PDB file of C-alpha atoms in Angstrom:
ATOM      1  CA  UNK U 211      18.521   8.753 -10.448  1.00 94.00           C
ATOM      2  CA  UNK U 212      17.723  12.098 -10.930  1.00 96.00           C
ATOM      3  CA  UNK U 213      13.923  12.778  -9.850  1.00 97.00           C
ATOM      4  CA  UNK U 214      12.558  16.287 -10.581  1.00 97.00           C
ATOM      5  CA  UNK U 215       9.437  16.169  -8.092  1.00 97.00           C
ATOM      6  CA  UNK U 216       7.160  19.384  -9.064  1.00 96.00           C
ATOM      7  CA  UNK U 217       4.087  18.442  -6.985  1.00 96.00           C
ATOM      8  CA  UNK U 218       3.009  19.811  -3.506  1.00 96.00           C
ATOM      9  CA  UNK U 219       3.096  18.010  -0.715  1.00 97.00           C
ATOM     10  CA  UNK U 220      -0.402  18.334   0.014  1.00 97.00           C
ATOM     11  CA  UNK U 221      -1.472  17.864  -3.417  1.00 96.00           C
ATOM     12  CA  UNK U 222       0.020  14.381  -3.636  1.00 96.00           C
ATOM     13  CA  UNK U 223       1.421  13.034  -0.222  1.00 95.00           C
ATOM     14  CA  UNK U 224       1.910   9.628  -1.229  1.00 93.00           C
ATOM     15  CA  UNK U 225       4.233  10.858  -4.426  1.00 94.00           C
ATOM     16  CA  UNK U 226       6.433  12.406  -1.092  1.00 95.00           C
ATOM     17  CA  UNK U 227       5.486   9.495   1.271  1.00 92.00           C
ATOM     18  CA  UNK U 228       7.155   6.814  -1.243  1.00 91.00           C
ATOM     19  CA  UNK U 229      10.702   8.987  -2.609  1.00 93.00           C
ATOM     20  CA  UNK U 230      13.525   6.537  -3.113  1.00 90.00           C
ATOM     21  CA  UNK U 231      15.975   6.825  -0.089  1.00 90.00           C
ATOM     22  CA  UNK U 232      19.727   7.025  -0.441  1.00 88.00           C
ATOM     23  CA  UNK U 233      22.609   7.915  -2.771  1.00 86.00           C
ATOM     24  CA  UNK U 234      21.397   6.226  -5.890  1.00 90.00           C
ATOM     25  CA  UNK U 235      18.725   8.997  -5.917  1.00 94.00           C
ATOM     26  CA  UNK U 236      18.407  12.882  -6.059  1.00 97.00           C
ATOM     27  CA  UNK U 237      14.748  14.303  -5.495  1.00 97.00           C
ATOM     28  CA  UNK U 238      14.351  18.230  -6.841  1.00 98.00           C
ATOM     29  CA  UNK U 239      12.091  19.998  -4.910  1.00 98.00           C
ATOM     30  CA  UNK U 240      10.397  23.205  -6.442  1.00 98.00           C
ATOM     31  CA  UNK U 241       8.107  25.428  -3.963  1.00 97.00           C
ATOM     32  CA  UNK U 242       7.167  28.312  -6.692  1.00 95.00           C
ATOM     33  CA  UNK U 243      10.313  28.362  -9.705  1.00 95.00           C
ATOM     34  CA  UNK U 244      12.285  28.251  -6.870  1.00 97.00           C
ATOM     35  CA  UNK U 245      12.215  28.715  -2.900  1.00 97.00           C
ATOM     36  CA  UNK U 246       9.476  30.932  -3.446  1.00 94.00           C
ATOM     37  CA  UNK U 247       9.283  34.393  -1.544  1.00 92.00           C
ATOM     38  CA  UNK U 248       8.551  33.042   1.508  1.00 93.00           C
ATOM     39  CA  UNK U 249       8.588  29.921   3.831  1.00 94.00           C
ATOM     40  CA  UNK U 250       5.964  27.385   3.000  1.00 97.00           C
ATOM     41  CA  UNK U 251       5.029  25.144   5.960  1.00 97.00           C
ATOM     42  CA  UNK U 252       3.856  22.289   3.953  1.00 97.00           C
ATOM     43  CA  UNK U 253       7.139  22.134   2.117  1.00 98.00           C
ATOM     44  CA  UNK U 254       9.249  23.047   5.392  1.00 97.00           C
ATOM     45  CA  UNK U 255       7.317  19.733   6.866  1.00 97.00           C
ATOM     46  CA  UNK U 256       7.371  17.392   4.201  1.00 97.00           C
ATOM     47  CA  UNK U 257      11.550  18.093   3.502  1.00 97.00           C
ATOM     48  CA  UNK U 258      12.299  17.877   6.959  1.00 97.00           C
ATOM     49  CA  UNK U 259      10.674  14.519   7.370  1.00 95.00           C
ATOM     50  CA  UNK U 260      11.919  12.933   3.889  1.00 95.00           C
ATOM     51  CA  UNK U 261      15.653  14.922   5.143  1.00 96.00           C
ATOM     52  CA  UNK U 262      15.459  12.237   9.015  1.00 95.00           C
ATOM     53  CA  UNK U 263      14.405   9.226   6.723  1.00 94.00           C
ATOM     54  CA  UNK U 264      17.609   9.576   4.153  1.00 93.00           C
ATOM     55  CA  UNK U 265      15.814  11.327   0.727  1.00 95.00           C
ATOM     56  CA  UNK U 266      18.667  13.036  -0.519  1.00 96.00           C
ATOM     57  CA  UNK U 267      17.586  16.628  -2.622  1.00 97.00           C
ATOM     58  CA  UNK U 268      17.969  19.461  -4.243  1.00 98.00           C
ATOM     59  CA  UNK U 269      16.605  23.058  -4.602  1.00 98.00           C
ATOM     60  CA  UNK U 270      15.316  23.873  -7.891  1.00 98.00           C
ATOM     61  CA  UNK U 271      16.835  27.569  -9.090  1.00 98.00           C
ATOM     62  CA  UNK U 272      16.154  28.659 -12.782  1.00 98.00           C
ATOM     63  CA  UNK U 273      18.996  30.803 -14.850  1.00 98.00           C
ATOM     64  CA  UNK U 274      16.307  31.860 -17.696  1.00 98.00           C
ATOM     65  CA  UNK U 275      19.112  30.273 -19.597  1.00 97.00           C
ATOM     66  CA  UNK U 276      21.046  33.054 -18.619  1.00 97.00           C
ATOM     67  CA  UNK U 277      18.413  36.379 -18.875  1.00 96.00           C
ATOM     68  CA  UNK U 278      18.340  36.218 -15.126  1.00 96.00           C
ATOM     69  CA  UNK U 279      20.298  38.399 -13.196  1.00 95.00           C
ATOM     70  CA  UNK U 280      22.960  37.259 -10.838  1.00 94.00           C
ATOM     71  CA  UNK U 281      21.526  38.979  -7.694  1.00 95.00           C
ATOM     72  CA  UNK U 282      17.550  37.176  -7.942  1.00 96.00           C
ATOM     73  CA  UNK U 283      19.765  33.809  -8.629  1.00 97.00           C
ATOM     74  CA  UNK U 284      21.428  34.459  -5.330  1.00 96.00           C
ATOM     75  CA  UNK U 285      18.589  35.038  -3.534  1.00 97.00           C
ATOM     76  CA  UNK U 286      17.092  32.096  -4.674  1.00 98.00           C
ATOM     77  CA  UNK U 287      20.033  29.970  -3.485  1.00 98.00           C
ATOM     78  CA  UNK U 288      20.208  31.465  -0.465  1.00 97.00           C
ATOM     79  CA  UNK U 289      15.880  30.883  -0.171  1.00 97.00           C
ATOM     80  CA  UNK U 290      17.029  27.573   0.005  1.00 98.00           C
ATOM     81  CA  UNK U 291      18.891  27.344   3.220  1.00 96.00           C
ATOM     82  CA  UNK U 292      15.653  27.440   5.100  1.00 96.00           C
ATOM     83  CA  UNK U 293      15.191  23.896   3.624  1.00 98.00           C
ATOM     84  CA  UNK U 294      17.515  20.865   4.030  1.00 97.00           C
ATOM     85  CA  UNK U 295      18.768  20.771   0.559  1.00 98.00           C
ATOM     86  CA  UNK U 296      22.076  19.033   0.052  1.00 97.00           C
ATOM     87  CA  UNK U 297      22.600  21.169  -3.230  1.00 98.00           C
ATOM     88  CA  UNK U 298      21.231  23.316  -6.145  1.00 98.00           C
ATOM     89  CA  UNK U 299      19.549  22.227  -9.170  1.00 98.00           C
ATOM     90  CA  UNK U 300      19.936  24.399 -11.937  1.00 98.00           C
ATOM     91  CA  UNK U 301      17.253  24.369 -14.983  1.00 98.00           C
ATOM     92  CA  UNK U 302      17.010  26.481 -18.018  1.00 98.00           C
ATOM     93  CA  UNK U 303      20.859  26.655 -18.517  1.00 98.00           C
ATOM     94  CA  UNK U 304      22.416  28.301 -21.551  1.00 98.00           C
ATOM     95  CA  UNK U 305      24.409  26.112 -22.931  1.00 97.00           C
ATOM     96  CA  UNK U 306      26.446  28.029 -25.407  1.00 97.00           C
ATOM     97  CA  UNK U 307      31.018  28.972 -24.580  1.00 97.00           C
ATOM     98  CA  UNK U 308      29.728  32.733 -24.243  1.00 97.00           C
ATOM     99  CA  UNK U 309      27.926  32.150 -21.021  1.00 97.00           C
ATOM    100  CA  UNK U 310      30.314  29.939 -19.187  1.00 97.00           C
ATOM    101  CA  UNK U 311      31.728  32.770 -17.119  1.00 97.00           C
ATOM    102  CA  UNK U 312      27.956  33.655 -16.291  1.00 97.00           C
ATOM    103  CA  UNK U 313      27.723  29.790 -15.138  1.00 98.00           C
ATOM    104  CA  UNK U 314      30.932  29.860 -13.297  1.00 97.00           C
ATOM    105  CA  UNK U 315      29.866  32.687 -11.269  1.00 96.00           C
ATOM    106  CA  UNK U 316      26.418  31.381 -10.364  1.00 96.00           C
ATOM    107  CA  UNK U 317      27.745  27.873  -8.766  1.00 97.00           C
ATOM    108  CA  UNK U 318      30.701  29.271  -7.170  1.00 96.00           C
ATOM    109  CA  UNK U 319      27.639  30.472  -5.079  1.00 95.00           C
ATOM    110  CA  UNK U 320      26.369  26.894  -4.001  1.00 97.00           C
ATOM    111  CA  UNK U 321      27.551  25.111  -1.062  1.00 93.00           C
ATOM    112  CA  UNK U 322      26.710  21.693  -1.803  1.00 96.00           C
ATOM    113  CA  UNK U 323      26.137  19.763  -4.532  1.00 97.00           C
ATOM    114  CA  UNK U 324      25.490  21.403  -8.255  1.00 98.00           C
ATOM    115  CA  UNK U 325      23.257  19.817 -11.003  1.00 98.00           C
ATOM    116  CA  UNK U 326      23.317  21.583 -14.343  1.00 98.00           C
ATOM    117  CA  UNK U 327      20.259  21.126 -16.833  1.00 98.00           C
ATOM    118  CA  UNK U 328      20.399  23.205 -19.798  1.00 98.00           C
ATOM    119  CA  UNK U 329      18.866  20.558 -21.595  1.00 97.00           C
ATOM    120  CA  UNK U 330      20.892  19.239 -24.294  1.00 95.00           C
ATOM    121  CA  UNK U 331      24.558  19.067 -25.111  1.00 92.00           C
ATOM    122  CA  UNK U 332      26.530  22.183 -24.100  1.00 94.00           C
ATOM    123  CA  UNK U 333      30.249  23.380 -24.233  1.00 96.00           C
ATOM    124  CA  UNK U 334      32.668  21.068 -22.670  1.00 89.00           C
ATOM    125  CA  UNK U 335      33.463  23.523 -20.078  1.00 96.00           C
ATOM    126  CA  UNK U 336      30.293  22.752 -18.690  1.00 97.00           C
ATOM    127  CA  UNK U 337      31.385  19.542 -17.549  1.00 96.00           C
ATOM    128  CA  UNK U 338      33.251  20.577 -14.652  1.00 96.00           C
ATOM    129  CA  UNK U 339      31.136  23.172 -13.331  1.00 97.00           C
ATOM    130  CA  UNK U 340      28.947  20.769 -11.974  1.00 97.00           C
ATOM    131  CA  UNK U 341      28.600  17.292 -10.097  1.00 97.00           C
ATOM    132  CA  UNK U 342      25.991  16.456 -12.937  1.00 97.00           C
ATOM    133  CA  UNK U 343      25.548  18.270 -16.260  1.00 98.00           C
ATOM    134  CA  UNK U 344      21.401  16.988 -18.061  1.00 98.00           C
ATOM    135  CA  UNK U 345      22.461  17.008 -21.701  1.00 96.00           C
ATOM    136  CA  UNK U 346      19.221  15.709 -23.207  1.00 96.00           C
ATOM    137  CA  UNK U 347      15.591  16.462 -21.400  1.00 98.00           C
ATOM    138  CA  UNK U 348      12.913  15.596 -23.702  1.00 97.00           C
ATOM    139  CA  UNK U 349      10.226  13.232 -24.713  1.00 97.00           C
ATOM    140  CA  UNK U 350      10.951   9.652 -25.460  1.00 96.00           C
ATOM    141  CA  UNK U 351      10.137  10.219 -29.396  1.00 95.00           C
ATOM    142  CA  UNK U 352      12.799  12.937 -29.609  1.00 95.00           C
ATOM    143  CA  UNK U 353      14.898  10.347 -27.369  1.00 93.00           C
ATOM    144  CA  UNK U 354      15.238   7.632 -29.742  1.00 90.00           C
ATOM    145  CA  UNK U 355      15.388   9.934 -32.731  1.00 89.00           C
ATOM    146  CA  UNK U 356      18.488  11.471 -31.105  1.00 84.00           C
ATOM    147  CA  UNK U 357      20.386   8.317 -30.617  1.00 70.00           C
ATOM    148  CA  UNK U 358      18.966   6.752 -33.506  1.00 68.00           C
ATOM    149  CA  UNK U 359      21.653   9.058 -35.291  1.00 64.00           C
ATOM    150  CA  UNK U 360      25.230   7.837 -35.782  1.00 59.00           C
ATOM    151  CA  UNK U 361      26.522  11.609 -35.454  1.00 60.00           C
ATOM    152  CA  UNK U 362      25.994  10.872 -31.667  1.00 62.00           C
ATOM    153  CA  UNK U 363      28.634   9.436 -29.885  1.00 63.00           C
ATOM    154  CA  UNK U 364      27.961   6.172 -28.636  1.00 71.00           C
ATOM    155  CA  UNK U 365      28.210   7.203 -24.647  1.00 83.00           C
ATOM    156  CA  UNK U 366      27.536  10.788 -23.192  1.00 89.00           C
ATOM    157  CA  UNK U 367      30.220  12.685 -20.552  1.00 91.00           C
ATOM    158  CA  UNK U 368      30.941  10.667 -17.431  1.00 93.00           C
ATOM    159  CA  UNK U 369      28.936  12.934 -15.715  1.00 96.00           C
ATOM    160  CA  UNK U 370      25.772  13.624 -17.870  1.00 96.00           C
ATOM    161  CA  UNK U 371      22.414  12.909 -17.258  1.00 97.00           C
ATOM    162  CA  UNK U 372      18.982  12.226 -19.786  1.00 96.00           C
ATOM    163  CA  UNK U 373      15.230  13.279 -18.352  1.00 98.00           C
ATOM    164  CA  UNK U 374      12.889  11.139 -20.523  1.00 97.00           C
ATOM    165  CA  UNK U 375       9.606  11.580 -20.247  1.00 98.00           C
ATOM    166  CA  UNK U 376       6.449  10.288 -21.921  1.00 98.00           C
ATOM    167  CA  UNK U 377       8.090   6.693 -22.344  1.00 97.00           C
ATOM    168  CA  UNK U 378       5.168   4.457 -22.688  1.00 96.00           C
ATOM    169  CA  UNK U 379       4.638   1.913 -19.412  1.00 92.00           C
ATOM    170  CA  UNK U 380       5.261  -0.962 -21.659  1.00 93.00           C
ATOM    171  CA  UNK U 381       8.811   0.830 -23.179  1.00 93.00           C
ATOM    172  CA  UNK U 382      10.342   2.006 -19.757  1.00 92.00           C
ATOM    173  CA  UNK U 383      12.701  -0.776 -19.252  1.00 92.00           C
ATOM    174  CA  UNK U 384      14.003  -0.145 -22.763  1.00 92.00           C
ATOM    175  CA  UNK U 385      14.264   3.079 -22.203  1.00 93.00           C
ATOM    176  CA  UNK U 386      15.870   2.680 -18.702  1.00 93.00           C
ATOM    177  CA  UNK U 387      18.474   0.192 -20.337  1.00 92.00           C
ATOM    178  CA  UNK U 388      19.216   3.223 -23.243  1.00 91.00           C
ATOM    179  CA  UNK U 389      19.475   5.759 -20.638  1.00 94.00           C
ATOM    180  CA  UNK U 390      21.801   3.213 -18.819  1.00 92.00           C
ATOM    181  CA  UNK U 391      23.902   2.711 -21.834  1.00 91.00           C
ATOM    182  CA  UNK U 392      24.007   6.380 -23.160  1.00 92.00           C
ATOM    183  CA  UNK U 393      24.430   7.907 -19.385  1.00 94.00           C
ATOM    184  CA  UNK U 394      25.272   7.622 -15.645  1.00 92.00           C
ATOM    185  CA  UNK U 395      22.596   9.399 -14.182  1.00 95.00           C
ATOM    186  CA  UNK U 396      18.900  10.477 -15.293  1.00 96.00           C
ATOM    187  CA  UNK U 397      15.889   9.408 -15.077  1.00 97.00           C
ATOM    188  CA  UNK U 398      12.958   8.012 -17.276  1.00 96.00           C
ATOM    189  CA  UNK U 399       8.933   8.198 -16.996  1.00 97.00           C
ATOM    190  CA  UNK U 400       5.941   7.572 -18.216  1.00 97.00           C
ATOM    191  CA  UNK U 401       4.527  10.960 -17.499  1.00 97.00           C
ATOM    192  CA  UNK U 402       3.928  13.337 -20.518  1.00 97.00           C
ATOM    193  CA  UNK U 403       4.113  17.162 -21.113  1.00 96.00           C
ATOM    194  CA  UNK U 404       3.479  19.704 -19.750  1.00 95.00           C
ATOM    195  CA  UNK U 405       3.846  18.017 -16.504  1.00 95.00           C
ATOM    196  CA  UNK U 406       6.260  15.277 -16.919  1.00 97.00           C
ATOM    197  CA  UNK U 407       7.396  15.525 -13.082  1.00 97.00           C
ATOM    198  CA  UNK U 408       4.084  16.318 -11.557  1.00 95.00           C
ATOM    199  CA  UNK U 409       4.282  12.945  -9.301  1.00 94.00           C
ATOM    200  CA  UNK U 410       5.811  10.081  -9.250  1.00 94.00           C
ATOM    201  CA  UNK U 411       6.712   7.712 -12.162  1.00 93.00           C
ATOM    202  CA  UNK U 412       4.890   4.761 -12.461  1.00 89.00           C
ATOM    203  CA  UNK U 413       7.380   2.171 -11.958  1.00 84.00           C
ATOM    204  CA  UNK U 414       7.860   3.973  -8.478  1.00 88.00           C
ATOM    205  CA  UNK U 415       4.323   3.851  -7.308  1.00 80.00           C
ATOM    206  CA  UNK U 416       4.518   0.089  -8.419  1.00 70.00           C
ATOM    207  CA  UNK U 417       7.400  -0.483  -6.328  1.00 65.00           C
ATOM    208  CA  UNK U 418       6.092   1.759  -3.075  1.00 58.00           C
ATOM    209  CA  UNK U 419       2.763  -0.131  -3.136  1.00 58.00           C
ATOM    210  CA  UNK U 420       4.810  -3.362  -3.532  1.00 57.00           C
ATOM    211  CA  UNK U 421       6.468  -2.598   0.062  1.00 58.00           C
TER     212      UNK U 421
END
């Protein structure tokens, strides 16, 4: 599971309180588009604790699908050392052969593990950049509309991943068993735009509260 988790810690402490623990899951954690320009407590807290207990995550960086210039990525993976990442998660990535080199450059900058999003299917050189390339991150309309056509292969690269979000409650294990079948990684909510990852989906707040 991929889980993009844009909320603060203070804001919603149970979303942080009830992360899934282990390898089966990656938690992104934004501060501000990034690290942000300087240390915030709440975040150096809440990672640190979530780090002891096994959540496994990522620092979210943004290329500006490509605009941004090489130096302000760098500082933002470096921002991130300050928190106990395991890797980079990179959003807004072009996607087009042209900017590969661009690409290359920026993760040969990680230590750690590299997630690629630009968001939809890219060139195949993408692929091995990264430990996990998002080829589709849209709503669940869009979703089934994609795979609906026949142009689309049947299964996505070994390493891809699919962010679904606004997947009715009553549709997300269909569209957990078509994200399973289309890709290895990824992850599906019921959460809708503009905030799709502003807490926690609910099938994990059913399952926390469960415990």
């Amino acid at each position: 599971m991929l889980l993009p988790l844009y909320v603060h810690p203070l804001t919603d402490p149970e979303a942080w309180d009830n992360l899934p623990r282990g390898a089966a899951c990656w938690t992104i954690v934004n501060v501000h588009n990034g690290p942000g320009a300087a240390r915030d407590e709440a975040y150096t807290a809440a990672t640190a604790r979530l780090h002891a207990s096994g959540v496994r995550m990522l620092g979210y960086v943004d290329l500006g699908y490509g605009s941004r210039p090489n130096g302000e990525v760098w500082c933002d993976i470096v921002g991130w050392s300050q928190y106990p990442v395991g890797g980079i998660f990179f959003d807004q990535v072009p996607s087009d052969a042209a900017s590969l080199a661009y690409v290359t450059q920026v993760v040969r900058a990680v230590r750690g593990s590299v997630v690629l999003n630009p968001g939809t299917r890219c060139a195949s050189g993408y692929a091995a950049l990264a430990d996990v390339v998002c080829t589709f991150e849209g709503p669940w309309e869009s979703y089934v509309a994609l795979y609906g056509d026949k142009s689309v292969q049947e299964r996505d690269w070994a390493n891809a991943a699919h962010l679904v979000y606004g997947v009715p409650t009553a549709r997300l294990g269909e569209a957990t068993a078509l994200l399973l079948k289309r890709a290895g990684h990824g992850l599906v909510t019921d959460l809708t735009a503009p905030l799709p990852y502003e807490g926690l989906p609910t099938s994990l707040r059913t399952r926390a509260a469960a415990r």
